[in-house]
């Protein structure tokens, strides 16, 4: 071997930066089965403790990318994408992608599945009967070129190193490293060929990042890494203390997204979706300022073009586009269990993470990747932090197929809301 | 499983102390093959970065001990031992153990083999034709009870967890953790039944610990851990900037030790051996002060009792005790290559580590545990830091069986000596 893996671990452990050739050696030999997992996990833990220089993160990102195939689009095509760090009730991709495509951007959107308290775009899409998210990279590219976007899962041919290393991080407590998170996110977004990337970095009780300062460190890494590959990156910091929108749960969220494309906005999803699409349009030079971008976005929705784009991709990806008009084509829960507020007051805080985990019990989410979902399960939770509520009033509603489980989940969700007499300090939705 | 291993890694990673039950769970399940090595190496790296509380180190030590069998001796038996952190030319065990046994202490000495630049007591003993170092724990105990001491290798029945974890640390850059070093040393010394333990903690160019401050942290852990098991521990900090004594190499060192027991002391080996045995005698209540202890030690050597004890154990362990009178019974090197000083001056510094590694080339030491030694190979290096030398004078001599290799080693050793005009600052042998 060109290097001694122990010496590379030692170097990183003692705070020295690894060279690009050293990082690519380590990843390549690991994939080739020549470096054992126990050395990889030791190195990952050193990255957790020592952080990494921008050049190291770029090298790691490059080694992930080079482990698989990449997509490339013609130079003059405005290829843009969004990444979200994950939250509760985050169905923004389902609105954002058709709007952006309706406005002439090309969006090669590769999404993931839900795990733990957070949902995943693929699961929400698969709540649409027949919708297929598994495509070869070639077919995915064809879909994007033909329809302006596509909504698929990650191909095993793309960044396989990230997949292997993510699985190892997950079982070795090395997930929460800004350097490793950056390489994981950026390798996929660069390999898919996006030239403009907007990142929805969520902060708060329902997000992986608890504080703004941690999020800022991550944002700097994301932007620097994108730049080192010639990709423009914009990071938005959004508040994930209240679940996003009203619905949480796969079919319920997809329906909420369709309603949005019909012009039935909710204030929080409107603000964040518009901000994200506006940044994509601004980076691609489609609008001169936010006001112009917002006008374009409103036009795409209000003209019905974005909804048509959604119908178009549903049909192209094997789904039944009639769901747009007939929500009964979605799986529907047998029971609706109300969640009742126990006292008068203002909502001070919402434990969105606890809500996400509670909903796993009725299979609206999963704990293990092998868990099977119930698309119909979920909740509608229209109240936000700062809202006033009266004892006995309905805080929300749980949708389930086993009433006893639904009642338990309603109880858990109810206790995720902290209610007190005085209104809390107002928090912004975007920082 | 009682605990989730990932959560335990996370807890340690984030700086919280693990509970005794959590540590014993982790070690036990690893030994049972239920926790994979990649999780163990991640946890070990967290110990490296976060350190450990005394209770955690005790728990780790206990879990190592409980992974195997232990020895115990009658309560009234003064069972004492020495541990050295390893150096170049360190043959002190070969003098210390027979002296201590001659004075009535019981010394269940378990030693290791050389690796890298440092030598190992077992290899030096095996340079004696027929000498056997592999005994069951029962037979080892019988030898100690009958002869007052024995000089053996570690039984696989004893602290197997340490053996497994040490092997993993070695390939994951987690050796240099004071917490992990402490558990590794102390588990063996407690499992062997020693009530009094003196530790020769070596500092300097030929040692694993480069500085006194790092060594002091380790010493505090060693003492606290011993105390938590009811063992008295004394730590001596010794200077390992010059190789110890004159000989480096297995047969050469054993001969030097025999000469010592015949009363032919060298100043540095005399000072450290006497200090170590004196501490054993003081802890066991065999002497009231250092002066009294030194007198006992001198008496043991000058009466010939210590040498008889050495002959006794050589015979008991299957070796040929006639080596004591007839050094030609040892393997003897074909060639002696002089190492010539290139300039006049005082020796400023000696790179003992480089000397150790140079001697590996003629098989006086090994790089891998599977390497085969040449017992006859080595060097005699009588000069110490501060000594005056003239250009053309012999700095020392390499003993080898291939003259060309010997010349190369002589060249390497020669360049390990820094010589300058003015005498260097005098360093103590014991700090």
PDB file of C-alpha atoms in Angstrom, chain A residues 167-425:
ATOM      1  CA  UNK A 167     -23.735   3.558   7.141  1.00  0.00           C
ATOM      2  CA  UNK A 168     -20.543   3.324   9.198  1.00  0.00           C
ATOM      3  CA  UNK A 169     -20.974   6.831  10.672  1.00  0.00           C
ATOM      4  CA  UNK A 170     -24.493   5.925  11.684  1.00  0.00           C
ATOM      5  CA  UNK A 171     -23.254   3.083  13.936  1.00  0.00           C
ATOM      6  CA  UNK A 172     -20.098   4.758  15.251  1.00  0.00           C
ATOM      7  CA  UNK A 173     -21.481   8.093  16.524  1.00  0.00           C
ATOM      8  CA  UNK A 174     -19.685  10.075  13.832  1.00  0.00           C
ATOM      9  CA  UNK A 175     -22.727  11.547  12.067  1.00  0.00           C
ATOM     10  CA  UNK A 176     -22.536  15.017  13.672  1.00  0.00           C
ATOM     11  CA  UNK A 177     -19.303  16.190  12.064  1.00  0.00           C
ATOM     12  CA  UNK A 178     -19.676  19.325   9.909  1.00  0.00           C
ATOM     13  CA  UNK A 179     -16.782  18.134   7.724  1.00  0.00           C
ATOM     14  CA  UNK A 180     -18.302  14.702   7.133  1.00  0.00           C
ATOM     15  CA  UNK A 181     -21.829  16.099   6.692  1.00  0.00           C
ATOM     16  CA  UNK A 182     -20.495  18.505   4.061  1.00  0.00           C
ATOM     17  CA  UNK A 183     -18.751  15.802   2.032  1.00  0.00           C
ATOM     18  CA  UNK A 184     -21.858  13.632   2.191  1.00  0.00           C
ATOM     19  CA  UNK A 185     -24.255  16.359   1.006  1.00  0.00           C
ATOM     20  CA  UNK A 186     -21.996  18.015  -1.533  1.00  0.00           C
ATOM     21  CA  UNK A 187     -20.714  14.853  -3.216  1.00  0.00           C
ATOM     22  CA  UNK A 188     -24.270  13.943  -4.226  1.00  0.00           C
ATOM     23  CA  UNK A 189     -25.180  17.443  -5.326  1.00  0.00           C
ATOM     24  CA  UNK A 190     -22.018  17.788  -7.415  1.00  0.00           C
ATOM     25  CA  UNK A 191     -22.262  14.278  -8.895  1.00  0.00           C
ATOM     26  CA  UNK A 192     -25.833  14.958 -10.073  1.00  0.00           C
ATOM     27  CA  UNK A 193     -24.579  17.926 -12.108  1.00  0.00           C
ATOM     28  CA  UNK A 194     -26.262  20.845 -10.319  1.00  0.00           C
ATOM     29  CA  UNK A 195     -24.650  24.199 -11.061  1.00  0.00           C
ATOM     30  CA  UNK A 196     -26.707  26.145  -8.534  1.00  0.00           C
ATOM     31  CA  UNK A 197     -27.590  24.769  -5.141  1.00  0.00           C
ATOM     32  CA  UNK A 198     -29.723  26.218  -2.410  1.00  0.00           C
ATOM     33  CA  UNK A 199     -29.513  24.579   0.984  1.00  0.00           C
ATOM     34  CA  UNK A 200     -32.281  24.736   3.539  1.00  0.00           C
ATOM     35  CA  UNK A 201     -30.303  24.374   6.751  1.00  0.00           C
ATOM     36  CA  UNK A 202     -32.845  23.751   9.462  1.00  0.00           C
ATOM     37  CA  UNK A 203     -32.239  24.724  13.046  1.00  0.00           C
ATOM     38  CA  UNK A 204     -34.256  23.858  16.111  1.00  0.00           C
ATOM     39  CA  UNK A 205     -36.135  21.162  17.958  1.00  0.00           C
ATOM     40  CA  UNK A 206     -37.086  19.208  14.841  1.00  0.00           C
ATOM     41  CA  UNK A 207     -33.690  19.503  13.097  1.00  0.00           C
ATOM     42  CA  UNK A 208     -30.324  17.788  13.405  1.00  0.00           C
ATOM     43  CA  UNK A 209     -28.602  21.118  14.103  1.00  0.00           C
ATOM     44  CA  UNK A 210     -29.637  22.447  17.465  1.00  0.00           C
ATOM     45  CA  UNK A 211     -28.009  25.910  17.262  1.00  0.00           C
ATOM     46  CA  UNK A 212     -27.296  28.646  14.732  1.00  0.00           C
ATOM     47  CA  UNK A 213     -23.556  28.742  15.497  1.00  0.00           C
ATOM     48  CA  UNK A 214     -23.098  25.047  14.642  1.00  0.00           C
ATOM     49  CA  UNK A 215     -25.182  25.595  11.527  1.00  0.00           C
ATOM     50  CA  UNK A 216     -23.030  28.529  10.439  1.00  0.00           C
ATOM     51  CA  UNK A 217     -19.870  26.410  10.594  1.00  0.00           C
ATOM     52  CA  UNK A 218     -21.571  23.809   8.424  1.00  0.00           C
ATOM     53  CA  UNK A 219     -22.792  26.493   5.998  1.00  0.00           C
ATOM     54  CA  UNK A 220     -19.264  27.823   5.517  1.00  0.00           C
ATOM     55  CA  UNK A 221     -18.033  24.343   4.680  1.00  0.00           C
ATOM     56  CA  UNK A 222     -20.910  23.742   2.250  1.00  0.00           C
ATOM     57  CA  UNK A 223     -20.316  26.992   0.388  1.00  0.00           C
ATOM     58  CA  UNK A 224     -16.522  26.581   0.231  1.00  0.00           C
ATOM     59  CA  UNK A 225     -16.799  22.999  -0.984  1.00  0.00           C
ATOM     60  CA  UNK A 226     -19.339  23.894  -3.672  1.00  0.00           C
ATOM     61  CA  UNK A 227     -17.106  26.731  -4.842  1.00  0.00           C
ATOM     62  CA  UNK A 228     -14.087  24.425  -5.082  1.00  0.00           C
ATOM     63  CA  UNK A 229     -16.080  22.418  -7.639  1.00  0.00           C
ATOM     64  CA  UNK A 230     -17.379  25.482  -9.479  1.00  0.00           C
ATOM     65  CA  UNK A 231     -20.863  25.178  -7.987  1.00  0.00           C
ATOM     66  CA  UNK A 232     -22.722  28.233  -6.664  1.00  0.00           C
ATOM     67  CA  UNK A 233     -24.181  27.533  -3.232  1.00  0.00           C
ATOM     68  CA  UNK A 234     -26.576  29.601  -1.138  1.00  0.00           C
ATOM     69  CA  UNK A 235     -27.509  28.551   2.389  1.00  0.00           C
ATOM     70  CA  UNK A 236     -30.764  29.582   4.099  1.00  0.00           C
ATOM     71  CA  UNK A 237     -31.127  29.050   7.833  1.00  0.00           C
ATOM     72  CA  UNK A 238     -34.713  28.120   8.596  1.00  0.00           C
ATOM     73  CA  UNK A 239     -36.526  27.672  11.862  1.00  0.00           C
ATOM     74  CA  UNK A 240     -37.520  24.083  12.591  1.00  0.00           C
ATOM     75  CA  UNK A 241     -39.017  24.615  16.032  1.00  0.00           C
ATOM     76  CA  UNK A 242     -42.597  24.169  14.767  1.00  0.00           C
ATOM     77  CA  UNK A 243     -43.408  21.393  12.271  1.00  0.00           C
ATOM     78  CA  UNK A 244     -43.521  22.834   8.757  1.00  0.00           C
ATOM     79  CA  UNK A 245     -46.944  23.542   7.259  1.00  0.00           C
ATOM     80  CA  UNK A 246     -49.818  21.672   8.805  1.00  0.00           C
ATOM     81  CA  UNK A 247     -49.563  18.027   7.711  1.00  0.00           C
ATOM     82  CA  UNK A 248     -47.038  15.476   8.955  1.00  0.00           C
ATOM     83  CA  UNK A 249     -47.245  12.043   7.323  1.00  0.00           C
ATOM     84  CA  UNK A 250     -46.697  10.877   3.784  1.00  0.00           C
ATOM     85  CA  UNK A 251     -50.039  11.057   1.935  1.00  0.00           C
ATOM     86  CA  UNK A 252     -51.166  14.013   4.066  1.00  0.00           C
ATOM     87  CA  UNK A 253     -48.049  15.977   3.171  1.00  0.00           C
ATOM     88  CA  UNK A 254     -48.317  15.193  -0.538  1.00  0.00           C
ATOM     89  CA  UNK A 255     -51.911  16.409  -0.487  1.00  0.00           C
ATOM     90  CA  UNK A 256     -50.788  19.581   1.303  1.00  0.00           C
ATOM     91  CA  UNK A 257     -48.165  20.103  -1.423  1.00  0.00           C
ATOM     92  CA  UNK A 258     -50.799  19.683  -4.145  1.00  0.00           C
ATOM     93  CA  UNK A 259     -53.020  22.197  -2.348  1.00  0.00           C
ATOM     94  CA  UNK A 260     -50.074  24.578  -2.303  1.00  0.00           C
ATOM     95  CA  UNK A 261     -49.630  24.213  -6.057  1.00  0.00           C
ATOM     96  CA  UNK A 262     -53.334  25.015  -6.351  1.00  0.00           C
ATOM     97  CA  UNK A 263     -52.581  28.317  -4.613  1.00  0.00           C
ATOM     98  CA  UNK A 264     -53.695  27.338  -1.140  1.00  0.00           C
ATOM     99  CA  UNK A 265     -50.552  28.487   0.615  1.00  0.00           C
ATOM    100  CA  UNK A 266     -49.802  28.248   4.312  1.00  0.00           C
ATOM    101  CA  UNK A 267     -47.738  31.190   5.606  1.00  0.00           C
ATOM    102  CA  UNK A 268     -44.658  29.239   6.706  1.00  0.00           C
ATOM    103  CA  UNK A 269     -44.382  26.952   3.674  1.00  0.00           C
ATOM    104  CA  UNK A 270     -44.963  29.961   1.414  1.00  0.00           C
ATOM    105  CA  UNK A 271     -42.173  31.983   3.011  1.00  0.00           C
ATOM    106  CA  UNK A 272     -39.567  29.234   2.894  1.00  0.00           C
ATOM    107  CA  UNK A 273     -40.461  27.784  -0.507  1.00  0.00           C
ATOM    108  CA  UNK A 274     -40.443  31.230  -2.061  1.00  0.00           C
ATOM    109  CA  UNK A 275     -37.105  32.111  -0.470  1.00  0.00           C
ATOM    110  CA  UNK A 276     -35.532  28.882  -1.718  1.00  0.00           C
ATOM    111  CA  UNK A 277     -36.852  29.095  -5.289  1.00  0.00           C
ATOM    112  CA  UNK A 278     -35.985  32.794  -5.408  1.00  0.00           C
ATOM    113  CA  UNK A 279     -32.368  31.986  -4.567  1.00  0.00           C
ATOM    114  CA  UNK A 280     -32.271  29.389  -7.326  1.00  0.00           C
ATOM    115  CA  UNK A 281     -33.648  31.914  -9.814  1.00  0.00           C
ATOM    116  CA  UNK A 282     -31.257  34.640  -8.651  1.00  0.00           C
ATOM    117  CA  UNK A 283     -28.203  32.381  -8.868  1.00  0.00           C
ATOM    118  CA  UNK A 284     -29.234  31.261 -12.362  1.00  0.00           C
ATOM    119  CA  UNK A 285     -29.780  34.869 -13.427  1.00  0.00           C
ATOM    120  CA  UNK A 286     -33.518  34.393 -14.031  1.00  0.00           C
ATOM    121  CA  UNK A 287     -34.405  37.350 -11.834  1.00  0.00           C
ATOM    122  CA  UNK A 288     -32.601  40.525 -10.803  1.00  0.00           C
ATOM    123  CA  UNK A 289     -33.886  40.692  -7.235  1.00  0.00           C
ATOM    124  CA  UNK A 290     -36.098  38.917  -4.750  1.00  0.00           C
ATOM    125  CA  UNK A 291     -39.215  40.895  -5.661  1.00  0.00           C
ATOM    126  CA  UNK A 292     -38.864  39.938  -9.320  1.00  0.00           C
ATOM    127  CA  UNK A 293     -38.232  36.327  -8.371  1.00  0.00           C
ATOM    128  CA  UNK A 294     -41.255  36.220  -6.089  1.00  0.00           C
ATOM    129  CA  UNK A 295     -43.413  37.566  -8.893  1.00  0.00           C
ATOM    130  CA  UNK A 296     -42.209  34.814 -11.217  1.00  0.00           C
ATOM    131  CA  UNK A 297     -42.886  32.200  -8.546  1.00  0.00           C
ATOM    132  CA  UNK A 298     -46.392  33.481  -7.844  1.00  0.00           C
ATOM    133  CA  UNK A 299     -47.059  33.480 -11.568  1.00  0.00           C
ATOM    134  CA  UNK A 300     -45.921  29.872 -11.938  1.00  0.00           C
ATOM    135  CA  UNK A 301     -48.364  28.782  -9.245  1.00  0.00           C
ATOM    136  CA  UNK A 302     -51.263  31.049 -10.084  1.00  0.00           C
ATOM    137  CA  UNK A 303     -51.112  30.239 -13.810  1.00  0.00           C
ATOM    138  CA  UNK A 304     -51.415  26.524 -12.946  1.00  0.00           C
ATOM    139  CA  UNK A 305     -48.122  25.818 -14.695  1.00  0.00           C
ATOM    140  CA  UNK A 306     -46.424  24.427 -11.588  1.00  0.00           C
ATOM    141  CA  UNK A 307     -49.367  22.093 -10.923  1.00  0.00           C
ATOM    142  CA  UNK A 308     -49.246  20.917 -14.573  1.00  0.00           C
ATOM    143  CA  UNK A 309     -45.527  20.256 -14.165  1.00  0.00           C
ATOM    144  CA  UNK A 310     -46.308  18.136 -11.109  1.00  0.00           C
ATOM    145  CA  UNK A 311     -48.975  16.183 -13.023  1.00  0.00           C
ATOM    146  CA  UNK A 312     -46.495  15.766 -15.878  1.00  0.00           C
ATOM    147  CA  UNK A 313     -43.787  14.231 -13.682  1.00  0.00           C
ATOM    148  CA  UNK A 314     -46.246  12.003 -11.812  1.00  0.00           C
ATOM    149  CA  UNK A 315     -47.331  10.541 -15.125  1.00  0.00           C
ATOM    150  CA  UNK A 316     -43.749  10.329 -16.457  1.00  0.00           C
ATOM    151  CA  UNK A 317     -42.635   8.468 -13.330  1.00  0.00           C
ATOM    152  CA  UNK A 318     -45.480   5.936 -13.508  1.00  0.00           C
ATOM    153  CA  UNK A 319     -47.822   7.529 -10.988  1.00  0.00           C
ATOM    154  CA  UNK A 320     -51.505   8.253 -11.282  1.00  0.00           C
ATOM    155  CA  UNK A 321     -51.841  12.020 -11.966  1.00  0.00           C
ATOM    156  CA  UNK A 322     -55.557  11.888 -11.124  1.00  0.00           C
ATOM    157  CA  UNK A 323     -54.560  12.058  -7.428  1.00  0.00           C
ATOM    158  CA  UNK A 324     -54.278  15.785  -8.012  1.00  0.00           C
ATOM    159  CA  UNK A 325     -58.015  16.057  -8.366  1.00  0.00           C
ATOM    160  CA  UNK A 326     -59.106  13.013  -6.378  1.00  0.00           C
ATOM    161  CA  UNK A 327     -57.409  12.678  -2.987  1.00  0.00           C
ATOM    162  CA  UNK A 328     -59.364   9.492  -2.294  1.00  0.00           C
ATOM    163  CA  UNK A 329     -56.867   7.743  -4.588  1.00  0.00           C
ATOM    164  CA  UNK A 330     -54.355   8.092  -1.734  1.00  0.00           C
ATOM    165  CA  UNK A 331     -54.402   5.588   1.106  1.00  0.00           C
ATOM    166  CA  UNK A 332     -56.811   6.981   3.671  1.00  0.00           C
ATOM    167  CA  UNK A 333     -56.676   6.410   7.427  1.00  0.00           C
ATOM    168  CA  UNK A 334     -59.644   4.737   9.126  1.00  0.00           C
ATOM    169  CA  UNK A 335     -59.550   6.885  12.238  1.00  0.00           C
ATOM    170  CA  UNK A 336     -59.076  10.532  13.080  1.00  0.00           C
ATOM    171  CA  UNK A 337     -58.187  11.122  16.710  1.00  0.00           C
ATOM    172  CA  UNK A 338     -58.398  14.703  17.938  1.00  0.00           C
ATOM    173  CA  UNK A 339     -55.560  16.144  20.020  1.00  0.00           C
ATOM    174  CA  UNK A 340     -57.102  18.341  22.696  1.00  0.00           C
ATOM    175  CA  UNK A 341     -55.361  21.245  24.415  1.00  0.00           C
ATOM    176  CA  UNK A 342     -55.432  20.921  28.192  1.00  0.00           C
ATOM    177  CA  UNK A 343     -55.103  24.566  29.101  1.00  0.00           C
ATOM    178  CA  UNK A 344     -55.552  28.113  27.859  1.00  0.00           C
ATOM    179  CA  UNK A 345     -52.547  30.043  26.701  1.00  0.00           C
ATOM    180  CA  UNK A 346     -49.921  30.654  24.080  1.00  0.00           C
ATOM    181  CA  UNK A 347     -47.823  27.898  22.587  1.00  0.00           C
ATOM    182  CA  UNK A 348     -44.312  28.483  23.952  1.00  0.00           C
ATOM    183  CA  UNK A 349     -42.461  25.606  22.348  1.00  0.00           C
ATOM    184  CA  UNK A 350     -43.130  22.511  20.276  1.00  0.00           C
ATOM    185  CA  UNK A 351     -40.941  19.447  20.567  1.00  0.00           C
ATOM    186  CA  UNK A 352     -41.000  18.644  16.845  1.00  0.00           C
ATOM    187  CA  UNK A 353     -38.560  15.793  17.313  1.00  0.00           C
ATOM    188  CA  UNK A 354     -40.908  14.163  19.834  1.00  0.00           C
ATOM    189  CA  UNK A 355     -43.788  14.587  17.363  1.00  0.00           C
ATOM    190  CA  UNK A 356     -41.734  12.917  14.638  1.00  0.00           C
ATOM    191  CA  UNK A 357     -40.877  10.010  16.903  1.00  0.00           C
ATOM    192  CA  UNK A 358     -44.483   9.684  18.146  1.00  0.00           C
ATOM    193  CA  UNK A 359     -45.706   9.356  14.557  1.00  0.00           C
ATOM    194  CA  UNK A 360     -43.239   6.521  13.943  1.00  0.00           C
ATOM    195  CA  UNK A 361     -45.523   4.450  16.216  1.00  0.00           C
ATOM    196  CA  UNK A 362     -48.312   4.560  13.644  1.00  0.00           C
ATOM    197  CA  UNK A 363     -45.832   4.003  10.790  1.00  0.00           C
ATOM    198  CA  UNK A 364     -45.898   7.549   9.461  1.00  0.00           C
ATOM    199  CA  UNK A 365     -42.116   7.271   9.837  1.00  0.00           C
ATOM    200  CA  UNK A 366     -39.578   4.573  10.467  1.00  0.00           C
ATOM    201  CA  UNK A 367     -36.820   3.762  12.946  1.00  0.00           C
ATOM    202  CA  UNK A 368     -34.956   1.310  10.728  1.00  0.00           C
ATOM    203  CA  UNK A 369     -34.582   1.541   6.963  1.00  0.00           C
ATOM    204  CA  UNK A 370     -36.348  -1.837   6.698  1.00  0.00           C
ATOM    205  CA  UNK A 371     -39.512  -0.632   8.500  1.00  0.00           C
ATOM    206  CA  UNK A 372     -42.655  -0.525   6.355  1.00  0.00           C
ATOM    207  CA  UNK A 373     -44.661   2.694   6.220  1.00  0.00           C
ATOM    208  CA  UNK A 374     -48.372   3.347   6.383  1.00  0.00           C
ATOM    209  CA  UNK A 375     -48.760   6.205   3.883  1.00  0.00           C
ATOM    210  CA  UNK A 376     -52.147   7.167   5.262  1.00  0.00           C
ATOM    211  CA  UNK A 377     -50.846   7.703   8.813  1.00  0.00           C
ATOM    212  CA  UNK A 378     -49.889  11.106  10.149  1.00  0.00           C
ATOM    213  CA  UNK A 379     -51.222  14.203  11.796  1.00  0.00           C
ATOM    214  CA  UNK A 380     -52.506  17.663  11.017  1.00  0.00           C
ATOM    215  CA  UNK A 381     -50.976  20.207  13.352  1.00  0.00           C
ATOM    216  CA  UNK A 382     -51.971  23.708  12.263  1.00  0.00           C
ATOM    217  CA  UNK A 383     -50.819  25.517  15.419  1.00  0.00           C
ATOM    218  CA  UNK A 384     -47.449  27.221  15.553  1.00  0.00           C
ATOM    219  CA  UNK A 385     -45.301  28.661  18.329  1.00  0.00           C
ATOM    220  CA  UNK A 386     -46.931  31.915  19.493  1.00  0.00           C
ATOM    221  CA  UNK A 387     -50.453  30.820  18.574  1.00  0.00           C
ATOM    222  CA  UNK A 388     -53.194  31.193  21.206  1.00  0.00           C
ATOM    223  CA  UNK A 389     -55.243  28.164  22.202  1.00  0.00           C
ATOM    224  CA  UNK A 390     -58.100  27.460  24.655  1.00  0.00           C
ATOM    225  CA  UNK A 391     -58.414  24.437  26.902  1.00  0.00           C
ATOM    226  CA  UNK A 392     -60.605  21.843  25.163  1.00  0.00           C
ATOM    227  CA  UNK A 393     -59.829  23.224  21.723  1.00  0.00           C
ATOM    228  CA  UNK A 394     -58.446  20.907  19.061  1.00  0.00           C
ATOM    229  CA  UNK A 395     -54.636  21.274  18.770  1.00  0.00           C
ATOM    230  CA  UNK A 396     -54.636  18.921  15.850  1.00  0.00           C
ATOM    231  CA  UNK A 397     -55.671  15.501  14.666  1.00  0.00           C
ATOM    232  CA  UNK A 398     -53.968  12.122  14.363  1.00  0.00           C
ATOM    233  CA  UNK A 399     -54.732   9.958  11.289  1.00  0.00           C
ATOM    234  CA  UNK A 400     -54.334   6.252  11.955  1.00  0.00           C
ATOM    235  CA  UNK A 401     -55.620   2.757  11.271  1.00  0.00           C
ATOM    236  CA  UNK A 402     -55.563   1.528  14.857  1.00  0.00           C
ATOM    237  CA  UNK A 403     -57.571   3.741  17.145  1.00  0.00           C
ATOM    238  CA  UNK A 404     -55.750   2.724  20.337  1.00  0.00           C
ATOM    239  CA  UNK A 405     -52.365   3.561  18.828  1.00  0.00           C
ATOM    240  CA  UNK A 406     -53.742   6.839  17.517  1.00  0.00           C
ATOM    241  CA  UNK A 407     -54.898   7.789  20.989  1.00  0.00           C
ATOM    242  CA  UNK A 408     -51.482   7.068  22.430  1.00  0.00           C
ATOM    243  CA  UNK A 409     -49.860   9.160  19.693  1.00  0.00           C
ATOM    244  CA  UNK A 410     -52.347  11.977  20.302  1.00  0.00           C
ATOM    245  CA  UNK A 411     -51.363  11.925  23.976  1.00  0.00           C
ATOM    246  CA  UNK A 412     -47.659  12.050  23.090  1.00  0.00           C
ATOM    247  CA  UNK A 413     -48.151  14.892  20.608  1.00  0.00           C
ATOM    248  CA  UNK A 414     -50.282  16.808  23.070  1.00  0.00           C
ATOM    249  CA  UNK A 415     -47.429  16.683  25.585  1.00  0.00           C
ATOM    250  CA  UNK A 416     -44.995  17.951  22.937  1.00  0.00           C
ATOM    251  CA  UNK A 417     -46.694  21.386  23.160  1.00  0.00           C
ATOM    252  CA  UNK A 418     -45.644  23.690  25.984  1.00  0.00           C
ATOM    253  CA  UNK A 419     -48.466  26.160  26.701  1.00  0.00           C
ATOM    254  CA  UNK A 420     -48.186  29.161  29.047  1.00  0.00           C
ATOM    255  CA  UNK A 421     -50.063  32.311  29.838  1.00  0.00           C
ATOM    256  CA  UNK A 422     -47.908  34.937  28.137  1.00  0.00           C
ATOM    257  CA  UNK A 423     -47.009  34.966  24.432  1.00  0.00           C
ATOM    258  CA  UNK A 424     -43.439  33.819  23.763  1.00  0.00           C
ATOM    259  CA  UNK A 425     -40.746  35.895  22.093  1.00  0.00           C
TER     260      UNK A 425
END
